[in-house]
Amino acid sequence: GAYHDLADIDSPLAAQLATDLVDPLPARADIKEARKDYVRFSTAVADALRERKLVRAANLRVFECRMAPEIGTGRWLQAESVAKNPFFGSSMLKCGTELDRVA
């Protein structure tokens, strides 16, 4: 969903991400392996939207988890104000801090 939001806001950037990342979300045998790929992709998309100040335009929020698999700190986009961490399943669903929060 976040990638499609990005494509709606900045289609050249979305095309660049899809081209520059080698097989960004390939099919994997299990969810644990799929999350390793997703954390990198999700962080790249979140960082690109933050860098270009497009997060608010997409009506999204950026969250960060400092225990993301493989890369340490990972970020993701979501619409809701309460963290729903996609990197660990239900075991750490609420682990995350919203970045750039508007007071």
PDB file of C-alpha atoms in Angstrom:
ATOM      1  CA  GLY A   1       0.000   0.000   0.000  1.00  0.00           C
ATOM      2  CA  ALA A   2       2.769   2.464   0.872  1.00  0.00           C
ATOM      3  CA  TYR A   3       4.488   1.878  -2.458  1.00  0.00           C
ATOM      4  CA  HIS A   4       1.235   2.622  -4.306  1.00  0.00           C
ATOM      5  CA  ASP A   5       0.782   5.795  -2.234  1.00  0.00           C
ATOM      6  CA  LEU A   6       4.300   6.782  -3.212  1.00  0.00           C
ATOM      7  CA  ALA A   7       3.522   6.115  -6.885  1.00  0.00           C
ATOM      8  CA  ASP A   8       0.433   8.341  -6.653  1.00  0.00           C
ATOM      9  CA  ILE A   9       2.446  11.201  -5.147  1.00  0.00           C
ATOM     10  CA  ASP A  10       5.751  10.886  -6.994  1.00  0.00           C
ATOM     11  CA  SER A  11       5.642   8.331  -9.798  1.00  0.00           C
ATOM     12  CA  PRO A  12       9.222   9.016 -11.008  1.00  0.00           C
ATOM     13  CA  LEU A  13      10.550   8.294  -7.518  1.00  0.00           C
ATOM     14  CA  ALA A  14       8.491   5.109  -7.281  1.00  0.00           C
ATOM     15  CA  ALA A  15       9.820   3.973 -10.661  1.00  0.00           C
ATOM     16  CA  GLN A  16      13.379   4.771  -9.560  1.00  0.00           C
ATOM     17  CA  LEU A  17      12.985   2.744  -6.365  1.00  0.00           C
ATOM     18  CA  ALA A  18      11.557  -0.196  -8.274  1.00  0.00           C
ATOM     19  CA  THR A  19      14.419  -0.036 -10.764  1.00  0.00           C
ATOM     20  CA  ASP A  20      17.255   0.572  -8.315  1.00  0.00           C
ATOM     21  CA  LEU A  21      16.340  -2.125  -5.814  1.00  0.00           C
ATOM     22  CA  VAL A  22      17.140  -5.593  -7.078  1.00  0.00           C
ATOM     23  CA  ASP A  23      13.965  -7.653  -6.723  1.00  0.00           C
ATOM     24  CA  PRO A  24      12.711  -5.554  -3.765  1.00  0.00           C
ATOM     25  CA  LEU A  25       9.982  -7.912  -2.555  1.00  0.00           C
ATOM     26  CA  PRO A  26      10.662 -11.395  -3.932  1.00  0.00           C
ATOM     27  CA  ALA A  27       8.583 -14.411  -2.938  1.00  0.00           C
ATOM     28  CA  ARG A  28      10.093 -16.253   0.022  1.00  0.00           C
ATOM     29  CA  ALA A  29       9.507 -19.668   1.561  1.00  0.00           C
ATOM     30  CA  ASP A  30       8.414 -18.295   4.938  1.00  0.00           C
ATOM     31  CA  ILE A  31       7.316 -15.081   6.635  1.00  0.00           C
ATOM     32  CA  LYS A  32      10.574 -14.682   8.574  1.00  0.00           C
ATOM     33  CA  GLU A  33      12.577 -14.516   5.347  1.00  0.00           C
ATOM     34  CA  ALA A  34       9.997 -12.226   3.714  1.00  0.00           C
ATOM     35  CA  ARG A  35      10.280  -9.774   6.613  1.00  0.00           C
ATOM     36  CA  LYS A  36      14.050  -9.492   6.061  1.00  0.00           C
ATOM     37  CA  ASP A  37      13.392  -8.196   2.548  1.00  0.00           C
ATOM     38  CA  TYR A  38      10.434  -6.065   3.598  1.00  0.00           C
ATOM     39  CA  VAL A  39      12.358  -4.179   6.298  1.00  0.00           C
ATOM     40  CA  ARG A  40      14.872  -2.934   3.730  1.00  0.00           C
ATOM     41  CA  PHE A  41      12.195  -1.999   1.192  1.00  0.00           C
ATOM     42  CA  SER A  42       9.929  -0.356   3.763  1.00  0.00           C
ATOM     43  CA  THR A  43      12.801   1.691   5.191  1.00  0.00           C
ATOM     44  CA  ALA A  44      13.862   2.856   1.715  1.00  0.00           C
ATOM     45  CA  VAL A  45      10.324   3.972   0.840  1.00  0.00           C
ATOM     46  CA  ALA A  46       9.775   5.684   4.218  1.00  0.00           C
ATOM     47  CA  ASP A  47      13.126   7.477   3.965  1.00  0.00           C
ATOM     48  CA  ALA A  48      12.409   8.620   0.402  1.00  0.00           C
ATOM     49  CA  LEU A  49       9.051  10.100   1.394  1.00  0.00           C
ATOM     50  CA  ARG A  50      10.553  11.787   4.477  1.00  0.00           C
ATOM     51  CA  GLU A  51      13.443  13.207   2.486  1.00  0.00           C
ATOM     52  CA  ARG A  52      11.088  14.732  -0.063  1.00  0.00           C
ATOM     53  CA  LYS A  53       8.630  15.878   2.634  1.00  0.00           C
ATOM     54  CA  LEU A  54       5.783  13.883   1.068  1.00  0.00           C
ATOM     55  CA  VAL A  55       4.595  11.995   4.160  1.00  0.00           C
ATOM     56  CA  ARG A  56       1.908  14.508   5.156  1.00  0.00           C
ATOM     57  CA  ALA A  57       0.746  14.888   1.542  1.00  0.00           C
ATOM     58  CA  ALA A  58       0.078  11.144   1.496  1.00  0.00           C
ATOM     59  CA  ASN A  59      -1.674  11.382   4.888  1.00  0.00           C
ATOM     60  CA  LEU A  60       0.784   8.879   6.333  1.00  0.00           C
ATOM     61  CA  ARG A  61       2.991   8.636   9.397  1.00  0.00           C
ATOM     62  CA  VAL A  62       6.543   7.320   9.674  1.00  0.00           C
ATOM     63  CA  PHE A  63       7.391   4.930  12.494  1.00  0.00           C
ATOM     64  CA  GLU A  64      10.755   3.528  13.515  1.00  0.00           C
ATOM     65  CA  CYS A  65      11.843   0.357  15.306  1.00  0.00           C
ATOM     66  CA  ARG A  66      15.416   0.116  16.555  1.00  0.00           C
ATOM     67  CA  MET A  67      15.314  -3.684  16.649  1.00  0.00           C
ATOM     68  CA  ALA A  68      14.380  -4.370  13.034  1.00  0.00           C
ATOM     69  CA  PRO A  69      15.693  -7.663  11.654  1.00  0.00           C
ATOM     70  CA  GLU A  70      18.914  -7.565   9.668  1.00  0.00           C
ATOM     71  CA  ILE A  71      19.392  -3.778   9.572  1.00  0.00           C
ATOM     72  CA  GLY A  72      18.913  -2.687  13.181  1.00  0.00           C
ATOM     73  CA  THR A  73      16.765   0.408  12.755  1.00  0.00           C
ATOM     74  CA  GLY A  74      13.893   0.069  10.322  1.00  0.00           C
ATOM     75  CA  ARG A  75      11.096   2.410   9.345  1.00  0.00           C
ATOM     76  CA  TRP A  76       7.638   1.965   7.909  1.00  0.00           C
ATOM     77  CA  LEU A  77       4.673   4.048   6.804  1.00  0.00           C
ATOM     78  CA  GLN A  78       1.158   3.759   8.134  1.00  0.00           C
ATOM     79  CA  ALA A  79      -1.986   5.858   8.442  1.00  0.00           C
ATOM     80  CA  GLU A  80      -2.853   5.027  12.058  1.00  0.00           C
ATOM     81  CA  SER A  81      -1.398   6.948  15.021  1.00  0.00           C
ATOM     82  CA  VAL A  82      -0.609   3.831  17.096  1.00  0.00           C
ATOM     83  CA  ALA A  83       2.408   1.752  16.032  1.00  0.00           C
ATOM     84  CA  LYS A  84       1.683  -1.486  14.192  1.00  0.00           C
ATOM     85  CA  ASN A  85       5.174  -2.865  13.678  1.00  0.00           C
ATOM     86  CA  PRO A  86       5.289  -5.041  10.529  1.00  0.00           C
ATOM     87  CA  PHE A  87       8.697  -6.563  11.253  1.00  0.00           C
ATOM     88  CA  PHE A  88       7.962  -9.061  14.035  1.00  0.00           C
ATOM     89  CA  GLY A  89       4.348 -10.125  13.709  1.00  0.00           C
ATOM     90  CA  SER A  90       2.165 -10.102  16.807  1.00  0.00           C
ATOM     91  CA  SER A  91       5.076 -10.560  19.235  1.00  0.00           C
ATOM     92  CA  MET A  92       6.149  -6.902  19.018  1.00  0.00           C
ATOM     93  CA  LEU A  93       3.233  -5.247  17.258  1.00  0.00           C
ATOM     94  CA  LYS A  94       3.321  -2.034  19.333  1.00  0.00           C
ATOM     95  CA  CYS A  95       7.111  -1.597  19.228  1.00  0.00           C
ATOM     96  CA  GLY A  96       7.855   1.614  17.397  1.00  0.00           C
ATOM     97  CA  THR A  97       8.219   5.361  17.715  1.00  0.00           C
ATOM     98  CA  GLU A  98       6.529   7.853  15.440  1.00  0.00           C
ATOM     99  CA  LEU A  99       8.978  10.196  13.746  1.00  0.00           C
ATOM    100  CA  ASP A 100       8.239  13.791  12.772  1.00  0.00           C
ATOM    101  CA  ARG A 101       5.140  13.816  14.959  1.00  0.00           C
ATOM    102  CA  VAL A 102       3.020  16.925  14.644  1.00  0.00           C
ATOM    103  CA  ALA A 103       2.071  18.351  18.056  1.00  0.00           C
TER     104      ALA A 103
END
